[in-house]
């Protein structure tokens, strides 16, 4: 069983690396090829393609110009240490044990627009490059066309007997779930219930994805069926709503909702559409 997560735009390189095990990303040759295309761009071109402010374009222009290979633990950080934000708040890697991190290294993969696939203990440098970025390369018109074949082949060959537990956002999941993807995939979906109505609240769903990843890591879960017993933060598996590939986890809605809620879905009577959050965590 392999768990996949999205990366995070929020990153912290002040924290120290968690263990002495520090690995290099497996797709560094592809990352170098991608970097060559990015480094050709001026700041205004980078701002346009990334759809960010001038300040962020300037910051990331300098980041991309300064990247050096191979990565060093003196200056660079393990992916699970560097990524922050709602999903990684739920994962809470700072309190995982060495045994937990060893399990995560073998069973957790982070999909990245810049690095392709990351293991938790892979060293990375600061970057921002969302998978949905329409960056043209010799491989195609965007990053999906740059990565799709390589990532799909990676999972098909490396994990051909495994089930993929998809805790990534739709933006990142579709980088590997192409028509050529051969593995069984299960996507947990987290919803809040109030007065018989179901809603997806993005911030809660993100944290729940991180907490489920943590639950899998701490309990060393390798059989998907055991996830049906997941009850963290009041979520419970709903067999009636769930399908073979989408497993719904429902809880009573918390009293305070921190952001605008999406379209209401009835709990019974029809299946909800795919409402997996499409933004990078």
PDB file of C-alpha atoms in Angstrom:
ATOM      1  CA  UNK A   1       0.000   0.000   0.000  1.00  0.00           C
ATOM      2  CA  UNK A   2       1.435   3.357  -1.052  1.00  0.00           C
ATOM      3  CA  UNK A   3       0.140   6.732   0.162  1.00  0.00           C
ATOM      4  CA  UNK A   4       0.431   9.828  -2.030  1.00  0.00           C
ATOM      5  CA  UNK A   5       0.293  13.453  -0.861  1.00  0.00           C
ATOM      6  CA  UNK A   6       0.510  16.858  -2.499  1.00  0.00           C
ATOM      7  CA  UNK A   7       3.433  19.166  -1.687  1.00  0.00           C
ATOM      8  CA  UNK A   8       2.933  22.541  -0.032  1.00  0.00           C
ATOM      9  CA  UNK A   9       3.584  26.070  -1.195  1.00  0.00           C
ATOM     10  CA  UNK A  10       4.377  26.864   2.439  1.00  0.00           C
ATOM     11  CA  UNK A  11       7.916  25.684   3.183  1.00  0.00           C
ATOM     12  CA  UNK A  12      10.261  26.044   6.148  1.00  0.00           C
ATOM     13  CA  UNK A  13      14.000  25.583   5.729  1.00  0.00           C
ATOM     14  CA  UNK A  14      14.897  26.737   9.246  1.00  0.00           C
ATOM     15  CA  UNK A  15      14.002  23.391  10.821  1.00  0.00           C
ATOM     16  CA  UNK A  16      16.746  20.806  11.128  1.00  0.00           C
ATOM     17  CA  UNK A  17      16.635  17.473   9.317  1.00  0.00           C
ATOM     18  CA  UNK A  18      14.970  14.754  11.378  1.00  0.00           C
ATOM     19  CA  UNK A  19      17.273  11.779  10.778  1.00  0.00           C
ATOM     20  CA  UNK A  20      20.703  10.992   9.397  1.00  0.00           C
ATOM     21  CA  UNK A  21      19.009   9.274   6.449  1.00  0.00           C
ATOM     22  CA  UNK A  22      18.970  11.851   3.665  1.00  0.00           C
ATOM     23  CA  UNK A  23      18.273  10.740   0.121  1.00  0.00           C
ATOM     24  CA  UNK A  24      18.404  12.446  -3.263  1.00  0.00           C
ATOM     25  CA  UNK A  25      15.177  12.777  -5.298  1.00  0.00           C
ATOM     26  CA  UNK A  26      14.814   9.942  -7.795  1.00  0.00           C
ATOM     27  CA  UNK A  27      13.917  12.178 -10.757  1.00  0.00           C
ATOM     28  CA  UNK A  28      16.787  14.668 -10.477  1.00  0.00           C
ATOM     29  CA  UNK A  29      17.769  14.282 -14.140  1.00  0.00           C
ATOM     30  CA  UNK A  30      14.245  15.290 -15.135  1.00  0.00           C
ATOM     31  CA  UNK A  31      14.296  18.116 -12.588  1.00  0.00           C
ATOM     32  CA  UNK A  32      17.531  19.404 -14.150  1.00  0.00           C
ATOM     33  CA  UNK A  33      15.919  19.305 -17.587  1.00  0.00           C
ATOM     34  CA  UNK A  34      12.943  21.248 -16.247  1.00  0.00           C
ATOM     35  CA  UNK A  35      15.223  23.707 -14.466  1.00  0.00           C
ATOM     36  CA  UNK A  36      17.043  24.508 -17.707  1.00  0.00           C
ATOM     37  CA  UNK A  37      13.748  25.649 -19.233  1.00  0.00           C
ATOM     38  CA  UNK A  38      12.822  27.708 -16.168  1.00  0.00           C
ATOM     39  CA  UNK A  39      16.213  29.418 -16.000  1.00  0.00           C
ATOM     40  CA  UNK A  40      15.752  30.742 -19.535  1.00  0.00           C
ATOM     41  CA  UNK A  41      12.874  32.929 -18.377  1.00  0.00           C
ATOM     42  CA  UNK A  42      13.070  36.517 -17.185  1.00  0.00           C
ATOM     43  CA  UNK A  43      11.237  37.611 -14.047  1.00  0.00           C
ATOM     44  CA  UNK A  44       8.235  39.001 -15.927  1.00  0.00           C
ATOM     45  CA  UNK A  45       7.926  35.800 -17.971  1.00  0.00           C
ATOM     46  CA  UNK A  46       8.072  33.716 -14.815  1.00  0.00           C
ATOM     47  CA  UNK A  47       5.430  35.905 -13.206  1.00  0.00           C
ATOM     48  CA  UNK A  48       3.095  35.388 -16.145  1.00  0.00           C
ATOM     49  CA  UNK A  49       3.474  31.620 -16.370  1.00  0.00           C
ATOM     50  CA  UNK A  50       3.290  31.088 -12.598  1.00  0.00           C
ATOM     51  CA  UNK A  51       0.449  33.605 -12.123  1.00  0.00           C
ATOM     52  CA  UNK A  52       2.014  35.126  -9.012  1.00  0.00           C
ATOM     53  CA  UNK A  53       2.853  38.602  -7.738  1.00  0.00           C
ATOM     54  CA  UNK A  54       5.991  40.418  -8.840  1.00  0.00           C
ATOM     55  CA  UNK A  55       7.490  39.817  -5.390  1.00  0.00           C
ATOM     56  CA  UNK A  56       6.950  36.062  -5.584  1.00  0.00           C
ATOM     57  CA  UNK A  57       8.203  35.965  -9.161  1.00  0.00           C
ATOM     58  CA  UNK A  58      11.410  37.726  -8.081  1.00  0.00           C
ATOM     59  CA  UNK A  59      11.828  35.374  -5.094  1.00  0.00           C
ATOM     60  CA  UNK A  60      11.388  32.237  -7.177  1.00  0.00           C
ATOM     61  CA  UNK A  61      13.495  33.552 -10.052  1.00  0.00           C
ATOM     62  CA  UNK A  62      16.409  33.817  -7.621  1.00  0.00           C
ATOM     63  CA  UNK A  63      15.629  30.430  -6.105  1.00  0.00           C
ATOM     64  CA  UNK A  64      15.721  28.724  -9.492  1.00  0.00           C
ATOM     65  CA  UNK A  65      18.902  30.540 -10.505  1.00  0.00           C
ATOM     66  CA  UNK A  66      20.636  29.517  -7.266  1.00  0.00           C
ATOM     67  CA  UNK A  67      19.786  25.803  -7.242  1.00  0.00           C
ATOM     68  CA  UNK A  68      22.871  23.583  -7.118  1.00  0.00           C
ATOM     69  CA  UNK A  69      23.246  19.818  -7.441  1.00  0.00           C
ATOM     70  CA  UNK A  70      23.711  17.470  -5.676  1.00  0.00           C
ATOM     71  CA  UNK A  71      21.732  18.536  -2.648  1.00  0.00           C
ATOM     72  CA  UNK A  72      23.513  18.824   0.694  1.00  0.00           C
ATOM     73  CA  UNK A  73      22.085  18.293   4.214  1.00  0.00           C
ATOM     74  CA  UNK A  74      24.036  21.367   5.312  1.00  0.00           C
ATOM     75  CA  UNK A  75      21.843  23.699   3.267  1.00  0.00           C
ATOM     76  CA  UNK A  76      18.869  21.604   2.134  1.00  0.00           C
ATOM     77  CA  UNK A  77      16.036  19.937   4.006  1.00  0.00           C
ATOM     78  CA  UNK A  78      14.179  16.651   3.890  1.00  0.00           C
ATOM     79  CA  UNK A  79      10.834  17.028   2.130  1.00  0.00           C
ATOM     80  CA  UNK A  80       8.813  15.967   5.170  1.00  0.00           C
ATOM     81  CA  UNK A  81      10.627  18.627   7.232  1.00  0.00           C
ATOM     82  CA  UNK A  82      10.407  21.449   4.681  1.00  0.00           C
ATOM     83  CA  UNK A  83       6.745  21.193   3.672  1.00  0.00           C
ATOM     84  CA  UNK A  84       4.325  23.033   5.968  1.00  0.00           C
ATOM     85  CA  UNK A  85       0.675  24.086   5.635  1.00  0.00           C
ATOM     86  CA  UNK A  86      -2.641  22.449   6.502  1.00  0.00           C
ATOM     87  CA  UNK A  87      -1.942  18.909   5.255  1.00  0.00           C
ATOM     88  CA  UNK A  88       1.471  18.866   6.933  1.00  0.00           C
ATOM     89  CA  UNK A  89       0.012  20.332  10.108  1.00  0.00           C
ATOM     90  CA  UNK A  90      -2.175  17.235  10.213  1.00  0.00           C
ATOM     91  CA  UNK A  91       0.793  14.987   9.424  1.00  0.00           C
ATOM     92  CA  UNK A  92       2.829  16.675  12.208  1.00  0.00           C
ATOM     93  CA  UNK A  93       6.138  15.174  11.127  1.00  0.00           C
ATOM     94  CA  UNK A  94       8.015  16.867  13.988  1.00  0.00           C
ATOM     95  CA  UNK A  95       6.569  14.319  16.422  1.00  0.00           C
ATOM     96  CA  UNK A  96       7.038  11.188  14.289  1.00  0.00           C
ATOM     97  CA  UNK A  97       9.586   8.689  15.602  1.00  0.00           C
ATOM     98  CA  UNK A  98      12.562   7.370  13.648  1.00  0.00           C
ATOM     99  CA  UNK A  99      10.614   4.137  13.164  1.00  0.00           C
ATOM    100  CA  UNK A 100       7.687   6.143  11.776  1.00  0.00           C
ATOM    101  CA  UNK A 101       9.964   8.028   9.385  1.00  0.00           C
ATOM    102  CA  UNK A 102      11.504   4.769   8.183  1.00  0.00           C
ATOM    103  CA  UNK A 103       8.016   3.432   7.414  1.00  0.00           C
ATOM    104  CA  UNK A 104       7.059   6.696   5.696  1.00  0.00           C
ATOM    105  CA  UNK A 105      10.187   6.580   3.538  1.00  0.00           C
ATOM    106  CA  UNK A 106       9.075   3.200   2.189  1.00  0.00           C
ATOM    107  CA  UNK A 107       5.334   3.828   1.937  1.00  0.00           C
ATOM    108  CA  UNK A 108       4.671   7.550   1.359  1.00  0.00           C
ATOM    109  CA  UNK A 109       5.255   9.515  -1.838  1.00  0.00           C
ATOM    110  CA  UNK A 110       4.808  13.255  -2.436  1.00  0.00           C
ATOM    111  CA  UNK A 111       3.897  14.337  -5.975  1.00  0.00           C
ATOM    112  CA  UNK A 112       5.752  17.511  -7.012  1.00  0.00           C
ATOM    113  CA  UNK A 113       5.612  19.807 -10.014  1.00  0.00           C
ATOM    114  CA  UNK A 114       9.383  20.342  -9.800  1.00  0.00           C
ATOM    115  CA  UNK A 115      10.741  17.050  -8.446  1.00  0.00           C
ATOM    116  CA  UNK A 116       8.185  14.631  -9.896  1.00  0.00           C
ATOM    117  CA  UNK A 117       8.045  12.229  -6.944  1.00  0.00           C
ATOM    118  CA  UNK A 118       9.598  12.730  -3.525  1.00  0.00           C
ATOM    119  CA  UNK A 119      10.210  10.317  -0.688  1.00  0.00           C
ATOM    120  CA  UNK A 120       9.808  11.920   2.756  1.00  0.00           C
ATOM    121  CA  UNK A 121      13.558  11.961   3.459  1.00  0.00           C
ATOM    122  CA  UNK A 122      14.613  13.230   0.027  1.00  0.00           C
ATOM    123  CA  UNK A 123      16.530  16.499   0.266  1.00  0.00           C
ATOM    124  CA  UNK A 124      14.985  19.466  -1.523  1.00  0.00           C
ATOM    125  CA  UNK A 125      15.735  23.137  -2.033  1.00  0.00           C
ATOM    126  CA  UNK A 126      13.155  25.938  -1.738  1.00  0.00           C
ATOM    127  CA  UNK A 127      10.905  26.164  -4.782  1.00  0.00           C
ATOM    128  CA  UNK A 128       7.424  26.988  -5.954  1.00  0.00           C
ATOM    129  CA  UNK A 129       6.089  25.246  -9.043  1.00  0.00           C
ATOM    130  CA  UNK A 130       2.514  24.023  -9.011  1.00  0.00           C
ATOM    131  CA  UNK A 131       1.631  21.032 -11.154  1.00  0.00           C
ATOM    132  CA  UNK A 132      -1.032  23.053 -12.992  1.00  0.00           C
ATOM    133  CA  UNK A 133       1.561  25.589 -14.212  1.00  0.00           C
ATOM    134  CA  UNK A 134       1.329  25.972 -18.036  1.00  0.00           C
ATOM    135  CA  UNK A 135       5.099  25.870 -18.491  1.00  0.00           C
ATOM    136  CA  UNK A 136       6.084  24.856 -22.019  1.00  0.00           C
ATOM    137  CA  UNK A 137       8.953  22.382 -22.379  1.00  0.00           C
ATOM    138  CA  UNK A 138      10.195  20.094 -25.164  1.00  0.00           C
ATOM    139  CA  UNK A 139       7.870  17.447 -23.674  1.00  0.00           C
ATOM    140  CA  UNK A 140       4.681  19.483 -24.025  1.00  0.00           C
ATOM    141  CA  UNK A 141       2.660  22.569 -23.214  1.00  0.00           C
ATOM    142  CA  UNK A 142       2.433  22.113 -19.433  1.00  0.00           C
ATOM    143  CA  UNK A 143       3.809  20.173 -16.481  1.00  0.00           C
ATOM    144  CA  UNK A 144       1.254  17.391 -16.852  1.00  0.00           C
ATOM    145  CA  UNK A 145       2.667  16.630 -20.282  1.00  0.00           C
ATOM    146  CA  UNK A 146       6.174  16.880 -18.844  1.00  0.00           C
ATOM    147  CA  UNK A 147       5.538  14.405 -16.005  1.00  0.00           C
ATOM    148  CA  UNK A 148       2.527  12.176 -16.876  1.00  0.00           C
ATOM    149  CA  UNK A 149       4.289   9.340 -18.679  1.00  0.00           C
ATOM    150  CA  UNK A 150       7.245   9.222 -16.309  1.00  0.00           C
ATOM    151  CA  UNK A 151       5.131   9.257 -13.147  1.00  0.00           C
ATOM    152  CA  UNK A 152       2.577   6.749 -14.431  1.00  0.00           C
ATOM    153  CA  UNK A 153       5.358   4.372 -15.503  1.00  0.00           C
ATOM    154  CA  UNK A 154       7.100   4.854 -12.147  1.00  0.00           C
ATOM    155  CA  UNK A 155       4.058   3.729 -10.157  1.00  0.00           C
ATOM    156  CA  UNK A 156       3.060   0.977 -12.601  1.00  0.00           C
ATOM    157  CA  UNK A 157       6.492  -0.666 -12.487  1.00  0.00           C
ATOM    158  CA  UNK A 158       7.649   0.113  -8.946  1.00  0.00           C
ATOM    159  CA  UNK A 159       4.390  -0.638  -7.123  1.00  0.00           C
ATOM    160  CA  UNK A 160       2.570  -3.006  -9.460  1.00  0.00           C
ATOM    161  CA  UNK A 161       1.205  -5.142  -6.596  1.00  0.00           C
ATOM    162  CA  UNK A 162       0.233  -2.224  -4.345  1.00  0.00           C
ATOM    163  CA  UNK A 163      -2.922  -0.206  -3.769  1.00  0.00           C
ATOM    164  CA  UNK A 164      -2.546   3.579  -3.973  1.00  0.00           C
ATOM    165  CA  UNK A 165      -4.198   5.544  -1.161  1.00  0.00           C
ATOM    166  CA  UNK A 166      -4.749   8.927  -2.767  1.00  0.00           C
ATOM    167  CA  UNK A 167      -4.512  11.692  -0.157  1.00  0.00           C
ATOM    168  CA  UNK A 168      -3.316  14.219  -2.742  1.00  0.00           C
ATOM    169  CA  UNK A 169      -5.376  17.043  -4.212  1.00  0.00           C
ATOM    170  CA  UNK A 170      -6.941  16.511  -7.623  1.00  0.00           C
ATOM    171  CA  UNK A 171      -4.346  18.836  -9.170  1.00  0.00           C
ATOM    172  CA  UNK A 172      -1.552  16.457  -8.209  1.00  0.00           C
ATOM    173  CA  UNK A 173      -3.380  13.135  -8.377  1.00  0.00           C
ATOM    174  CA  UNK A 174      -4.188  13.553 -12.054  1.00  0.00           C
ATOM    175  CA  UNK A 175      -0.460  13.778 -12.784  1.00  0.00           C
ATOM    176  CA  UNK A 176      -0.304  10.006 -12.273  1.00  0.00           C
ATOM    177  CA  UNK A 177      -3.883   8.791 -12.737  1.00  0.00           C
ATOM    178  CA  UNK A 178      -3.816   8.695 -16.533  1.00  0.00           C
ATOM    179  CA  UNK A 179      -5.567   6.144 -18.751  1.00  0.00           C
ATOM    180  CA  UNK A 180      -2.355   4.093 -18.629  1.00  0.00           C
ATOM    181  CA  UNK A 181      -2.385   3.826 -14.820  1.00  0.00           C
ATOM    182  CA  UNK A 182      -2.787   0.143 -13.884  1.00  0.00           C
ATOM    183  CA  UNK A 183      -2.885   0.107 -10.080  1.00  0.00           C
ATOM    184  CA  UNK A 184      -5.911   0.045  -7.799  1.00  0.00           C
ATOM    185  CA  UNK A 185      -6.556   3.495  -6.368  1.00  0.00           C
ATOM    186  CA  UNK A 186      -8.642   4.519  -3.346  1.00  0.00           C
ATOM    187  CA  UNK A 187      -9.393   8.180  -2.610  1.00  0.00           C
ATOM    188  CA  UNK A 188     -10.573   9.013   0.934  1.00  0.00           C
ATOM    189  CA  UNK A 189     -13.055  11.925   0.907  1.00  0.00           C
ATOM    190  CA  UNK A 190     -13.720  13.907   4.089  1.00  0.00           C
ATOM    191  CA  UNK A 191     -17.028  15.697   4.635  1.00  0.00           C
ATOM    192  CA  UNK A 192     -18.881  17.562   7.358  1.00  0.00           C
ATOM    193  CA  UNK A 193     -22.544  16.783   8.115  1.00  0.00           C
ATOM    194  CA  UNK A 194     -25.172  19.172   9.447  1.00  0.00           C
ATOM    195  CA  UNK A 195     -28.922  18.674   9.301  1.00  0.00           C
ATOM    196  CA  UNK A 196     -28.560  15.793   6.861  1.00  0.00           C
ATOM    197  CA  UNK A 197     -26.422  17.797   4.448  1.00  0.00           C
ATOM    198  CA  UNK A 198     -22.810  17.063   3.519  1.00  0.00           C
ATOM    199  CA  UNK A 199     -20.227  19.706   2.749  1.00  0.00           C
ATOM    200  CA  UNK A 200     -16.533  19.749   1.961  1.00  0.00           C
ATOM    201  CA  UNK A 201     -14.702  22.381   3.999  1.00  0.00           C
ATOM    202  CA  UNK A 202     -11.296  22.736   2.373  1.00  0.00           C
ATOM    203  CA  UNK A 203      -9.223  23.484   5.462  1.00  0.00           C
ATOM    204  CA  UNK A 204     -10.732  20.552   7.367  1.00  0.00           C
ATOM    205  CA  UNK A 205     -10.327  18.186   4.410  1.00  0.00           C
ATOM    206  CA  UNK A 206      -6.659  19.133   4.021  1.00  0.00           C
ATOM    207  CA  UNK A 207      -5.887  18.557   7.691  1.00  0.00           C
ATOM    208  CA  UNK A 208      -7.805  15.284   7.610  1.00  0.00           C
ATOM    209  CA  UNK A 209      -5.721  14.032   4.669  1.00  0.00           C
ATOM    210  CA  UNK A 210      -2.569  14.789   6.645  1.00  0.00           C
ATOM    211  CA  UNK A 211      -3.930  13.125   9.778  1.00  0.00           C
ATOM    212  CA  UNK A 212      -4.902   9.994   7.865  1.00  0.00           C
ATOM    213  CA  UNK A 213      -1.371   9.817   6.444  1.00  0.00           C
ATOM    214  CA  UNK A 214      -0.049  10.118  10.003  1.00  0.00           C
ATOM    215  CA  UNK A 215      -2.468   7.405  11.178  1.00  0.00           C
ATOM    216  CA  UNK A 216      -1.222   5.061   8.456  1.00  0.00           C
ATOM    217  CA  UNK A 217       2.413   5.784   9.319  1.00  0.00           C
ATOM    218  CA  UNK A 218       2.071   5.426  13.087  1.00  0.00           C
ATOM    219  CA  UNK A 219       0.025   2.229  12.867  1.00  0.00           C
ATOM    220  CA  UNK A 220       2.172   0.771  10.052  1.00  0.00           C
ATOM    221  CA  UNK A 221      -0.954   0.018   8.010  1.00  0.00           C
ATOM    222  CA  UNK A 222      -0.447  -1.991   4.836  1.00  0.00           C
ATOM    223  CA  UNK A 223      -4.005  -3.258   4.226  1.00  0.00           C
ATOM    224  CA  UNK A 224      -6.490  -0.665   2.888  1.00  0.00           C
ATOM    225  CA  UNK A 225      -9.424  -2.339   4.678  1.00  0.00           C
ATOM    226  CA  UNK A 226      -7.996  -1.201   8.026  1.00  0.00           C
ATOM    227  CA  UNK A 227      -8.657   2.415   7.045  1.00  0.00           C
ATOM    228  CA  UNK A 228     -12.375   1.750   7.452  1.00  0.00           C
ATOM    229  CA  UNK A 229     -11.749   1.838  11.216  1.00  0.00           C
ATOM    230  CA  UNK A 230     -10.270   5.356  11.030  1.00  0.00           C
ATOM    231  CA  UNK A 231     -12.070   7.660  13.513  1.00  0.00           C
ATOM    232  CA  UNK A 232      -9.664  10.556  14.099  1.00  0.00           C
ATOM    233  CA  UNK A 233     -11.352  13.907  14.898  1.00  0.00           C
ATOM    234  CA  UNK A 234     -14.794  12.312  14.765  1.00  0.00           C
ATOM    235  CA  UNK A 235     -14.688  11.105  11.148  1.00  0.00           C
ATOM    236  CA  UNK A 236     -16.238   7.702  10.459  1.00  0.00           C
ATOM    237  CA  UNK A 237     -16.305   5.548   7.357  1.00  0.00           C
ATOM    238  CA  UNK A 238     -19.668   5.682   5.528  1.00  0.00           C
ATOM    239  CA  UNK A 239     -20.193   2.398   3.692  1.00  0.00           C
ATOM    240  CA  UNK A 240     -23.439   3.558   2.068  1.00  0.00           C
ATOM    241  CA  UNK A 241     -21.894   6.561   0.336  1.00  0.00           C
ATOM    242  CA  UNK A 242     -18.591   4.897  -0.479  1.00  0.00           C
ATOM    243  CA  UNK A 243     -17.683   3.174  -3.738  1.00  0.00           C
ATOM    244  CA  UNK A 244     -14.778   0.887  -4.592  1.00  0.00           C
ATOM    245  CA  UNK A 245     -12.528   3.844  -5.389  1.00  0.00           C
ATOM    246  CA  UNK A 246     -13.969   6.638  -3.212  1.00  0.00           C
ATOM    247  CA  UNK A 247     -14.219   6.075   0.519  1.00  0.00           C
ATOM    248  CA  UNK A 248     -16.261   8.695   2.370  1.00  0.00           C
ATOM    249  CA  UNK A 249     -15.475   9.678   5.943  1.00  0.00           C
ATOM    250  CA  UNK A 250     -18.186  11.783   7.586  1.00  0.00           C
ATOM    251  CA  UNK A 251     -18.329  13.692  10.860  1.00  0.00           C
ATOM    252  CA  UNK A 252     -20.719  16.185  12.491  1.00  0.00           C
ATOM    253  CA  UNK A 253     -19.863  19.668  11.327  1.00  0.00           C
ATOM    254  CA  UNK A 254     -17.720  21.664  13.796  1.00  0.00           C
ATOM    255  CA  UNK A 255     -19.449  24.769  15.135  1.00  0.00           C
ATOM    256  CA  UNK A 256     -16.953  27.191  13.608  1.00  0.00           C
ATOM    257  CA  UNK A 257     -16.230  26.948   9.877  1.00  0.00           C
ATOM    258  CA  UNK A 258     -13.166  28.974   8.944  1.00  0.00           C
ATOM    259  CA  UNK A 259     -13.819  29.600   5.278  1.00  0.00           C
ATOM    260  CA  UNK A 260     -16.477  29.785   2.605  1.00  0.00           C
ATOM    261  CA  UNK A 261     -18.166  26.452   2.130  1.00  0.00           C
ATOM    262  CA  UNK A 262     -18.732  24.812  -1.234  1.00  0.00           C
ATOM    263  CA  UNK A 263     -21.958  23.538  -2.711  1.00  0.00           C
ATOM    264  CA  UNK A 264     -24.220  21.568  -0.368  1.00  0.00           C
ATOM    265  CA  UNK A 265     -24.675  17.854  -1.061  1.00  0.00           C
ATOM    266  CA  UNK A 266     -27.454  15.705   0.311  1.00  0.00           C
ATOM    267  CA  UNK A 267     -26.286  12.767   2.400  1.00  0.00           C
ATOM    268  CA  UNK A 268     -28.753  10.349   0.929  1.00  0.00           C
ATOM    269  CA  UNK A 269     -30.419  10.074  -2.450  1.00  0.00           C
ATOM    270  CA  UNK A 270     -27.515  10.736  -4.832  1.00  0.00           C
ATOM    271  CA  UNK A 271     -23.801  10.261  -4.978  1.00  0.00           C
ATOM    272  CA  UNK A 272     -21.719  13.426  -4.636  1.00  0.00           C
ATOM    273  CA  UNK A 273     -19.469  14.438  -7.473  1.00  0.00           C
ATOM    274  CA  UNK A 274     -15.720  14.377  -6.993  1.00  0.00           C
ATOM    275  CA  UNK A 275     -15.093  17.320  -4.653  1.00  0.00           C
ATOM    276  CA  UNK A 276     -11.467  16.684  -3.847  1.00  0.00           C
ATOM    277  CA  UNK A 277      -9.842  20.063  -3.342  1.00  0.00           C
ATOM    278  CA  UNK A 278      -8.020  21.134  -6.490  1.00  0.00           C
ATOM    279  CA  UNK A 279      -5.701  23.668  -4.927  1.00  0.00           C
ATOM    280  CA  UNK A 280      -2.183  22.868  -3.858  1.00  0.00           C
ATOM    281  CA  UNK A 281      -2.171  22.376  -0.126  1.00  0.00           C
TER     282      UNK A 281
END
